[in-house]
Coordinates of C-alpha atoms and ligand atoms in Angstrom, one line a residue:
M825 CA -30.7 2.1 20.8
H826 CA -30.5 -1.7 21.7
L827 CA -27.7 -4.2 22.3
P828 CA -26.6 -5.9 19.0
D829 CA -29.3 -8.6 18.4
L830 CA -29.4 -11.0 15.5
D831 CA -33.2 -11.1 15.2
I832 CA -33.7 -7.4 15.4
A833 CA -30.9 -6.7 12.9
K834 CA -32.2 -9.3 10.4
K835 CA -35.6 -7.6 10.4
R836 CA -33.9 -4.3 9.6
D837 CA -35.4 -2.0 7.1
K838 CA -35.3 -3.2 3.5
K839 CA -36.3 0.2 2.2
E840 CA -34.3 1.8 -0.6
N841 CA -30.9 3.5 -0.1
N842 CA -31.0 7.1 0.7
Y843 CA -28.3 8.8 -1.3
I844 CA -26.8 11.9 0.3
E845 CA -24.6 14.3 -1.6
L846 CA -22.4 16.2 0.9
K847 CA -21.7 19.8 0.3
E848 CA -18.7 20.8 2.3
N849 CA -17.9 24.4 3.1
Y850 CA -16.0 24.8 6.3
K851 CA -14.2 27.8 7.6
P852 CA -10.8 27.3 9.4
V853 CA -12.2 28.6 12.7
L854 CA -10.0 26.4 14.8
K855 CA -6.8 27.6 13.2
G856 CA -3.8 27.4 15.6
K857 CA -5.2 24.3 17.4
K858 CA -3.7 20.8 17.0
Y859 CA -5.3 17.4 16.6
F860 CA -4.0 13.9 17.4
L861 CA -5.8 11.0 15.5
R862 CA -5.4 7.4 16.4
T863 CA -6.9 4.6 14.3
Y864 CA -7.5 1.0 15.3
G865 CA -8.7 -1.9 13.1
C866 CA -9.3 -2.6 9.5
Q867 CA -8.9 -0.8 6.2
M868 CA -12.4 0.6 6.4
N869 CA -11.4 2.4 9.6
V870 CA -8.1 3.6 8.1
H871 CA -10.2 5.1 5.2
D872 CA -12.7 6.6 7.6
S873 CA -9.8 8.3 9.4
E874 CA -8.8 9.9 6.1
A875 CA -12.3 11.5 6.1
L876 CA -12.0 12.5 9.8
R877 CA -8.6 14.1 9.0
N878 CA -10.2 16.0 6.2
Y879 CA -12.8 17.5 8.5
L880 CA -10.3 18.4 11.2
E881 CA -8.0 20.1 8.8
A882 CA -10.9 21.9 7.0
L883 CA -11.6 23.5 10.4
G884 CA -8.0 24.7 10.5
L885 CA -6.6 22.1 13.0
E886 CA -3.1 20.9 12.4
N887 CA -1.9 17.3 12.9
T888 CA 0.5 16.5 15.8
D889 CA 2.1 13.1 16.5
L890 CA 2.5 14.1 20.1
V891 CA -0.7 13.4 22.0
S892 CA 0.3 15.7 24.8
N893 CA 0.4 18.6 22.4
A894 CA -3.1 18.1 21.1
D895 CA -6.2 20.3 21.6
V896 CA -8.4 17.6 20.1
I897 CA -7.8 13.9 20.4
V898 CA -9.8 11.6 18.1
L899 CA -9.9 7.8 18.6
N900 CA -11.3 5.9 15.6
T901 CA -12.0 2.6 17.3
C902 CA -12.5 -1.1 16.3
A903 CA -14.8 -3.7 17.7
I904 CA -13.7 -6.8 15.9
R905 CA -11.4 -8.3 18.5
E906 CA -11.0 -8.0 22.2
N907 CA -7.4 -6.9 22.0
A908 CA -8.4 -3.9 19.9
K909 CA -10.9 -2.9 22.6
D910 CA -8.2 -3.4 25.3
K911 CA -5.8 -1.1 23.4
V912 CA -8.5 1.6 23.2
T913 CA -9.3 1.3 26.9
G914 CA -5.6 1.6 27.8
F915 CA -5.3 4.7 25.6
L916 CA -8.4 6.3 27.2
G917 CA -6.5 6.2 30.6
K918 CA -3.9 8.5 29.0
C919 CA -6.6 10.8 27.6
H920 CA -8.2 11.1 31.0
Y921 CA -4.9 12.1 32.5
L922 CA -4.3 14.7 29.8
K923 CA -7.9 16.1 30.2
K924 CA -7.3 16.6 34.0
K925 CA -4.2 18.6 33.2
N926 CA -5.9 20.5 30.4
P927 CA -9.7 20.8 30.8
N928 CA -9.9 22.6 27.4
L929 CA -8.8 19.4 25.6
K930 CA -11.5 17.8 23.5
I931 CA -11.8 14.1 23.2
V932 CA -13.7 12.5 20.3
F933 CA -14.7 8.8 20.4
A934 CA -15.6 7.4 16.9
G935 CA -15.7 4.1 15.0
C936 CA -17.2 0.7 15.5
M937 CA -17.0 0.6 19.3
S938 CA -19.3 3.6 19.5
E939 CA -22.0 1.5 17.7
Q940 CA -22.2 -0.8 20.7
P941 CA -24.7 0.2 23.3
N942 CA -22.7 -1.5 26.1
V943 CA -19.8 0.8 25.2
I944 CA -22.0 3.8 25.2
N945 CA -23.3 2.9 28.6
E946 CA -19.7 2.6 29.8
I947 CA -18.8 5.9 28.3
K948 CA -21.7 7.6 30.1
S949 CA -20.9 6.0 33.5
K950 CA -17.1 5.8 33.5
H951 CA -15.7 8.2 30.9
S952 CA -17.6 11.4 31.4
Y953 CA -14.4 13.2 30.2
I954 CA -15.1 12.1 26.6
D955 CA -16.7 15.1 24.9
I956 CA -18.1 13.7 21.6
V957 CA -19.1 10.2 20.5
I958 CA -20.0 9.7 16.9
G959 CA -20.9 6.5 15.1
T960 CA -19.8 4.9 11.8
H961 CA -22.9 6.2 9.9
N962 CA -22.4 9.9 10.6
L963 CA -18.7 10.8 10.4
Y964 CA -19.8 13.9 8.5
D965 CA -21.3 15.3 11.8
L966 CA -17.8 15.8 13.3
P967 CA -17.4 19.5 12.3
K968 CA -20.9 20.4 13.5
L969 CA -20.3 18.6 16.8
L970 CA -16.9 20.1 17.3
L971 CA -18.2 23.6 16.7
E972 CA -21.7 23.5 18.2
N973 CA -21.2 21.4 21.3
F974 CA -17.7 22.3 22.3
N975 CA -18.6 22.4 26.0
K976 CA -20.6 19.2 26.9
Q977 CA -20.6 15.5 26.3
T978 CA -22.5 14.8 23.1
I979 CA -23.4 11.3 21.9
E980 CA -24.6 11.2 18.3
V981 CA -24.8 7.6 17.1
Y982 CA -27.4 6.1 14.8
S983 CA -27.7 2.4 15.3
E984 CA -29.1 1.8 11.8
S985 CA -28.8 3.7 8.5
D986 CA -30.0 3.6 5.0
E987 CA -27.7 6.4 3.9
V988 CA -25.1 6.2 1.2
I989 CA -22.8 9.1 1.3
E990 CA -21.5 10.6 -1.9
G991 CA -19.1 13.5 -2.2
M992 CA -17.0 12.6 0.8
H993 CA -13.6 14.3 0.9
Y994 CA -10.5 12.6 2.2
N995 CA -7.0 13.7 3.3
R996 CA -5.4 10.5 2.0
D997 CA -2.4 8.9 3.7
S998 CA -0.6 8.2 0.4
Q999 CA -0.1 10.2 -2.8
Y1000 CA 0.1 7.1 -4.9
T1001 CA -2.4 4.5 -3.6
A1002 CA -6.0 5.3 -2.6
W1003 CA -8.9 3.5 -0.9
V1004 CA -12.2 3.9 -2.7
N1005 CA -15.2 2.9 -0.6
I1006 CA -17.7 1.2 -2.9
M1007 CA -20.3 0.1 -0.4
Y1008 CA -21.2 0.2 3.2
G1009 CA -22.3 -2.5 5.7
C1010 CA -22.7 -6.3 5.6
D1011 CA -25.7 -8.6 5.3
K1012 CA -23.8 -11.9 5.8
F1013 CA -24.2 -12.3 9.6
C1014 CA -21.3 -14.7 10.2
T1015 CA -22.0 -15.8 13.7
Y1016 CA -18.8 -14.5 15.3
C1017 CA -18.8 -11.1 13.6
I1018 CA -20.1 -7.7 15.0
V1019 CA -19.8 -5.9 11.7
P1020 CA -23.4 -6.3 10.4
Y1021 CA -24.5 -4.6 13.6
T1022 CA -21.9 -1.8 13.8
R1023 CA -21.8 -1.0 10.0
G1024 CA -25.5 -1.7 9.1
K1025 CA -27.0 -3.3 6.1
E1026 CA -25.3 -3.5 2.7
R1027 CA -25.7 -0.3 0.7
S1028 CA -23.9 0.2 -2.6
R1029 CA -22.6 3.5 -3.9
K1030 CA -23.6 4.5 -7.4
L1031 CA -21.4 3.0 -10.1
E1032 CA -20.9 6.3 -12.0
K1033 CA -19.8 8.1 -8.8
I1034 CA -17.2 5.4 -8.1
V1035 CA -15.8 5.6 -11.6
E1036 CA -15.7 9.4 -11.4
E1037 CA -13.7 9.2 -8.2
V1038 CA -11.2 6.8 -9.7
K1039 CA -10.8 9.0 -12.8
R1040 CA -10.2 12.0 -10.5
L1041 CA -7.6 10.0 -8.5
K1042 CA -5.8 9.0 -11.8
E1043 CA -5.8 12.7 -12.9
N1044 CA -4.2 13.6 -9.6
G1045 CA -1.4 11.1 -10.1
Y1046 CA -2.6 8.1 -8.2
K1047 CA -1.2 4.8 -9.5
E1048 CA -3.4 2.4 -7.6
V1049 CA -6.9 2.2 -6.1
T1050 CA -8.3 -0.4 -3.8
L1051 CA -12.0 -0.8 -4.0
L1052 CA -13.2 -1.2 -0.4
G1053 CA -16.2 -2.9 1.2
Q1054 CA -16.8 -5.3 4.1
N1055 CA -18.0 -7.7 1.5
V1056 CA -16.7 -6.1 -1.7
N1057 CA -18.0 -8.6 -4.2
A1058 CA -21.5 -8.3 -2.9
Y1059 CA -21.4 -4.8 -4.5
G1060 CA -24.5 -3.8 -6.5
H1061 CA -27.1 -6.4 -5.5
D1062 CA -29.2 -3.6 -3.9
I1063 CA -29.1 -1.4 -6.9
G1064 CA -29.3 -3.8 -9.9
E1065 CA -25.5 -3.7 -10.5
T1066 CA -22.7 -6.3 -10.2
F1067 CA -19.2 -6.2 -8.9
S1068 CA -17.9 -7.6 -12.2
H1069 CA -19.4 -4.7 -14.1
L1070 CA -18.0 -2.2 -11.7
L1071 CA -14.5 -3.9 -12.0
E1072 CA -14.7 -3.7 -15.8
C1073 CA -15.7 0.0 -15.7
V1074 CA -12.9 0.9 -13.3
A1075 CA -10.4 -1.1 -15.4
K1076 CA -11.4 1.0 -18.4
T1077 CA -10.3 4.2 -16.7
N1078 CA -6.8 2.8 -17.3
I1079 CA -5.6 3.6 -13.8
E1080 CA -2.5 1.5 -13.5
R1081 CA -3.4 -0.8 -10.6
I1082 CA -6.7 -1.9 -9.2
R1083 CA -7.2 -4.0 -6.1
F1084 CA -10.2 -4.9 -4.0
V1085 CA -10.9 -6.1 -0.4
T1086 CA -12.4 -8.1 1.2
S1087 CA -14.1 -10.8 -0.9
H1088 CA -16.5 -13.4 0.4
P1089 CA -16.3 -16.8 -1.3
W1090 CA -20.1 -17.1 -1.4
N1091 CA -20.4 -14.0 -3.7
F1092 CA -17.5 -14.8 -6.0
T1093 CA -18.9 -15.4 -9.5
D1094 CA -17.3 -16.8 -12.7
E1095 CA -17.9 -13.5 -14.3
M1096 CA -15.7 -11.8 -11.7
I1097 CA -12.9 -14.3 -12.3
N1098 CA -13.1 -13.7 -16.1
I1099 CA -12.9 -9.9 -15.7
I1100 CA -9.9 -10.1 -13.3
A1101 CA -8.2 -12.4 -15.8
K1102 CA -9.1 -10.2 -18.8
Y1103 CA -7.7 -6.8 -17.6
K1104 CA -4.0 -6.3 -17.0
N1105 CA -4.6 -3.4 -14.6
I1106 CA -6.7 -5.6 -12.2
M1107 CA -4.0 -7.0 -10.0
P1108 CA -3.7 -10.8 -9.7
Y1109 CA -4.2 -10.8 -6.0
I1110 CA -7.3 -12.0 -4.1
H1111 CA -7.8 -12.0 -0.3
L1112 CA -10.3 -14.8 0.2
P1113 CA -11.0 -15.6 3.8
I1114 CA -11.6 -19.3 4.5
Q1115 CA -11.9 -18.9 8.3
S1116 CA -11.9 -22.7 8.9
G1117 CA -11.4 -25.9 7.0
S1118 CA -14.0 -27.9 8.9
N1119 CA -17.5 -28.1 7.4
E1120 CA -19.0 -28.4 10.8
I1121 CA -17.3 -25.2 12.0
L1122 CA -18.1 -23.4 8.7
K1123 CA -21.7 -24.2 9.3
R1124 CA -21.7 -22.9 12.8
M1125 CA -19.9 -19.8 11.6
N1126 CA -22.7 -19.3 9.0
R1127 CA -20.1 -18.9 6.3
R1128 CA -22.5 -20.3 3.6
Y1129 CA -19.9 -22.5 1.8
T1130 CA -18.2 -25.9 2.5
R1131 CA -14.5 -26.7 2.3
E1132 CA -15.2 -28.5 -1.0
E1133 CA -16.9 -25.4 -2.5
Y1134 CA -14.1 -23.1 -1.3
F1135 CA -11.5 -25.4 -2.9
E1136 CA -13.4 -25.5 -6.1
L1137 CA -13.5 -21.7 -6.3
F1138 CA -9.8 -21.5 -5.2
T1139 CA -8.8 -23.9 -8.0
K1140 CA -10.9 -22.0 -10.6
M1141 CA -9.1 -18.8 -9.7
K1142 CA -5.7 -20.5 -9.9
E1143 CA -6.5 -21.9 -13.3
K1144 CA -8.0 -18.8 -14.9
I1145 CA -6.1 -15.9 -13.5
P1146 CA -2.5 -16.0 -14.6
N1147 CA 0.0 -15.8 -11.7
V1148 CA -2.7 -15.2 -9.1
S1149 CA -1.7 -14.9 -5.5
I1150 CA -4.4 -15.8 -2.9
T1151 CA -4.2 -15.0 0.8
T1152 CA -6.7 -15.8 3.5
D1153 CA -8.0 -15.3 7.1
I1154 CA -8.2 -18.2 9.5
I1155 CA -9.9 -18.3 13.0
V1156 CA -8.5 -20.9 15.4
G1157 CA -10.5 -22.1 18.4
F1158 CA -14.0 -21.2 17.4
P1159 CA -16.4 -22.5 20.2
N1160 CA -15.9 -26.2 20.7
E1161 CA -13.5 -26.6 17.8
S1162 CA -12.2 -30.2 18.1
E1163 CA -8.7 -31.5 17.1
E1164 CA -10.4 -33.1 14.1
D1165 CA -11.9 -29.8 13.0
F1166 CA -8.5 -28.2 13.4
Q1167 CA -6.8 -30.9 11.4
D1168 CA -9.3 -30.1 8.6
T1169 CA -8.1 -26.6 8.7
L1170 CA -4.5 -27.7 8.5
D1171 CA -5.4 -29.9 5.6
M1172 CA -7.0 -27.0 3.7
V1173 CA -3.9 -24.9 4.2
K1174 CA -1.8 -27.8 2.8
K1175 CA -4.1 -28.1 -0.2
C1176 CA -4.3 -24.4 -1.0
Q1177 CA -0.7 -23.5 0.0
F1178 CA -1.8 -19.9 0.5
D1179 CA 0.6 -17.1 -0.4
G1180 CA -0.1 -15.7 3.1
A1181 CA -2.7 -15.9 5.9
Y1182 CA -3.9 -13.7 8.8
T1183 CA -4.5 -16.1 11.7
F1184 CA -6.4 -15.3 14.9
I1185 CA -7.7 -17.0 18.0
Y1186 CA -11.5 -16.6 18.2
S1187 CA -12.5 -13.7 20.4
P1188 CA -16.2 -13.6 21.5
R1189 CA -18.1 -10.3 20.7
E1190 CA -21.0 -9.5 22.9
G1191 CA -24.4 -9.8 21.2
T1192 CA -23.2 -12.2 18.4
P1193 CA -24.7 -15.7 18.2
A1194 CA -21.2 -17.3 18.6
A1195 CA -20.7 -15.5 21.9
K1196 CA -23.6 -17.6 23.3
M1197 CA -22.2 -20.9 22.1
T1198 CA -20.7 -23.4 24.6
D1199 CA -17.0 -23.5 24.4
N1200 CA -15.1 -26.2 26.2
T1201 CA -11.8 -25.8 24.3
K1202 CA -9.1 -24.4 26.7
M1203 CA -7.2 -21.3 25.8
A1204 CA -3.9 -23.2 26.1
V1205 CA -5.1 -25.6 23.4
K1206 CA -6.2 -22.8 21.2
E1207 CA -2.8 -21.1 21.6
E1208 CA -0.9 -24.3 20.7
R1209 CA -3.1 -24.8 17.6
L1210 CA -2.4 -21.2 16.5
H1211 CA 1.3 -21.9 16.9
R1212 CA 1.0 -25.1 14.7
L1213 CA -1.1 -23.3 12.2
N1214 CA 1.4 -20.3 11.9
E1215 CA 4.3 -22.7 11.3
L1216 CA 2.5 -24.2 8.4
V1217 CA 1.2 -20.9 7.0
N1218 CA 4.7 -19.3 7.3
Y1219 CA 6.2 -22.3 5.5
Y1220 CA 4.0 -21.8 2.4
S1221 CA 4.3 -18.0 2.5
N1222 CA 8.1 -18.5 2.4
Q1223 CA 7.8 -21.0 -0.4
S1224 CA 5.7 -18.6 -2.4
N1225 CA 8.3 -15.9 -1.9
Q1226 CA 11.2 -18.2 -2.8
K1227 CA 9.6 -18.7 -6.2
L1228 CA 10.4 -15.0 -7.0
L1229 CA 14.1 -15.3 -6.3
G1230 CA 16.2 -14.2 -9.3
K1231 CA 13.1 -12.9 -11.1
V1232 CA 12.3 -9.3 -12.3
V1233 CA 9.0 -8.0 -11.0
E1234 CA 7.1 -4.7 -11.3
V1235 CA 7.0 -2.9 -7.9
L1236 CA 5.0 0.2 -7.1
I1237 CA 7.5 2.1 -4.8
L1238 CA 5.6 3.8 -1.9
G1239 CA 8.3 5.4 0.3
N1240 CA 11.4 4.9 2.4
S1241 CA 11.9 1.4 3.9
E1242 CA 11.2 1.4 7.6
K1243 CA 13.9 -1.3 8.2
D1244 CA 16.7 0.4 6.2
N1245 CA 16.6 4.1 5.4
S1246 CA 19.0 3.6 2.5
K1247 CA 16.3 1.6 0.8
V1248 CA 12.8 2.2 -0.5
Y1249 CA 9.8 -0.2 -0.3
G1250 CA 6.8 -1.1 -2.4
Y1251 CA 4.5 -3.9 -3.5
T1252 CA 4.5 -6.3 -6.4
D1253 CA 1.3 -6.9 -8.4
T1254 CA 0.7 -9.9 -6.2
M1255 CA 0.9 -7.7 -3.1
K1256 CA 4.3 -8.9 -1.8
L1257 CA 6.3 -6.4 0.2
V1258 CA 9.7 -5.6 -1.3
N1259 CA 12.6 -3.6 0.2
V1260 CA 14.4 -2.2 -2.8
S1261 CA 18.0 -0.8 -3.2
G1262 CA 17.4 2.1 -5.5
P1263 CA 17.2 5.9 -5.6
K1264 CA 14.6 7.9 -3.7
E1265 CA 13.5 9.4 -7.1
I1266 CA 11.6 6.2 -7.9
I1267 CA 9.1 6.7 -5.1
G1268 CA 5.7 6.9 -6.7
Q1269 CA 6.7 4.9 -9.8
I1270 CA 6.1 1.3 -10.9
V1271 CA 9.6 0.0 -11.6
P1272 CA 11.3 -3.2 -12.5
V1273 CA 13.1 -4.9 -9.5
L1274 CA 15.4 -7.9 -9.5
I1275 CA 14.5 -10.1 -6.4
T1276 CA 17.7 -10.9 -4.5
D1277 CA 16.4 -12.4 -1.3
A1278 CA 13.1 -14.0 -0.1
K1279 CA 11.9 -14.3 3.5
S1280 CA 8.5 -15.4 4.9
F1281 CA 7.0 -11.9 5.1
S1282 CA 9.1 -9.8 2.6
L1283 CA 11.5 -9.8 -0.3
D1284 CA 14.6 -7.8 -1.0
G1285 CA 15.5 -6.5 -4.5
D1286 CA 17.5 -4.2 -6.7
Y1287 CA 16.0 -1.5 -8.9
L1288 CA 16.8 -2.2 -12.5
K1289 CA 17.1 0.9 -14.7
E1290 CA 16.8 -1.1 -17.8
K1291 CA 14.1 -3.9 -17.7
V1292 CA 15.7 -7.3 -18.1
K1293 CA 13.6 -10.1 -19.6
N1294 CA 13.1 -13.1 -17.3
Ligands
SF4_1721 S1 -18.8 -11.3 5.7 FE1 -17.1 -10.4 6.9 S2 -18.0 -8.5 7.7 FE2 -19.7 -9.7 7.0 S3 -20.4 -10.8 8.9 FE3 -18.9 -12.2 7.8 S4 -16.9 -11.7 8.7 FE4 -18.3 -10.0 9.3

């Protein structure tokens, strides 16, 4: 194992993917015991947790929301930002306390943080109470580790993998929407990002296996799938396939809604845009991270596009995909970002008028090239820029929502509204959150909703029994 290192990682093995078909046959030998699972980070981690949950429950463990009641605690960690790491460290303090009270408690540390050698060293020296550490490449080892090594600290992490796992089972969080992992890893090496080191090289699943999975989900009543990859539109380059072909094959299953995250502007082809525009069941929603509007910063981020190229792609999507909604990610305060660079970012936000944006202050990740860059921009300046950016982003997000006022939109209803239990909630085709006045019976259905109020981050609406024409 070695610290994340750009040169070593770039020389990684180019050999062919190793496809592994899992055969799962577990006995409920831990019946009567309880597990507590906490997930940090992105959709990939959320989906990995659905696999971890499957393993735990296949062994007979039952879920508890009370950590103090658990016999097994699983932390599925994230390494993207410092605050995610801080949250994990804080929660470990609680785990340590519980372990002292109950020495039989088992603590499992999983996810991206476990792929970082500095974290492993810290676990060995400071957190000896953690029983099992598994990496992102071998989640399927959890049952074996829980059963075989129940009495000593075991670290099983592979820093690189050519494996593509097929036949994974998931205990999914929703009965109506499902994540479908289509590829693993990332080869982009954006200079600020730890993912190419923690998740390994890009490896695509077989097209027919993905289509089979979607068909099965449809048969089981799922209304929506989200194709998932760190770099979803890079799908297939390692196996002679293309993302546009996959999208078309998935669209032909006739599942009602198809989404995909996360796209990299560099890999977005005209063919993909044409396919999205062609099929009604591919949702007109694209999350297209821009990260910065400054060409100088984009170059230092190794994003492989200029602001002009991004805008050209953005305009093409807007022109060709009817009613498309585009959201983005923006990093503020990348090392030595000048006010001029930041103004370029604000300018791109004004040009694109994004439907929404996730905004962050740059956070250095040890071992990445950006972490070694000189940074003379003060934190107070970065915070003030984030504030200015958020005001602009929220303005456009609100504008985009206002356009739906008085319109009837199709909403997939997912459950009871957290804000108001008398209401239900769901998402439009363009991925806008709507709190809906309507009966609980519509949960799990795609229904017409009249939009009655629009805010920056959500909409309110009334369920319409009879669809009214706009
Ligand atoms: S494309 Fe995304 S996951 Fe890959 S290195 Fe860049 S930011 Fe990280």
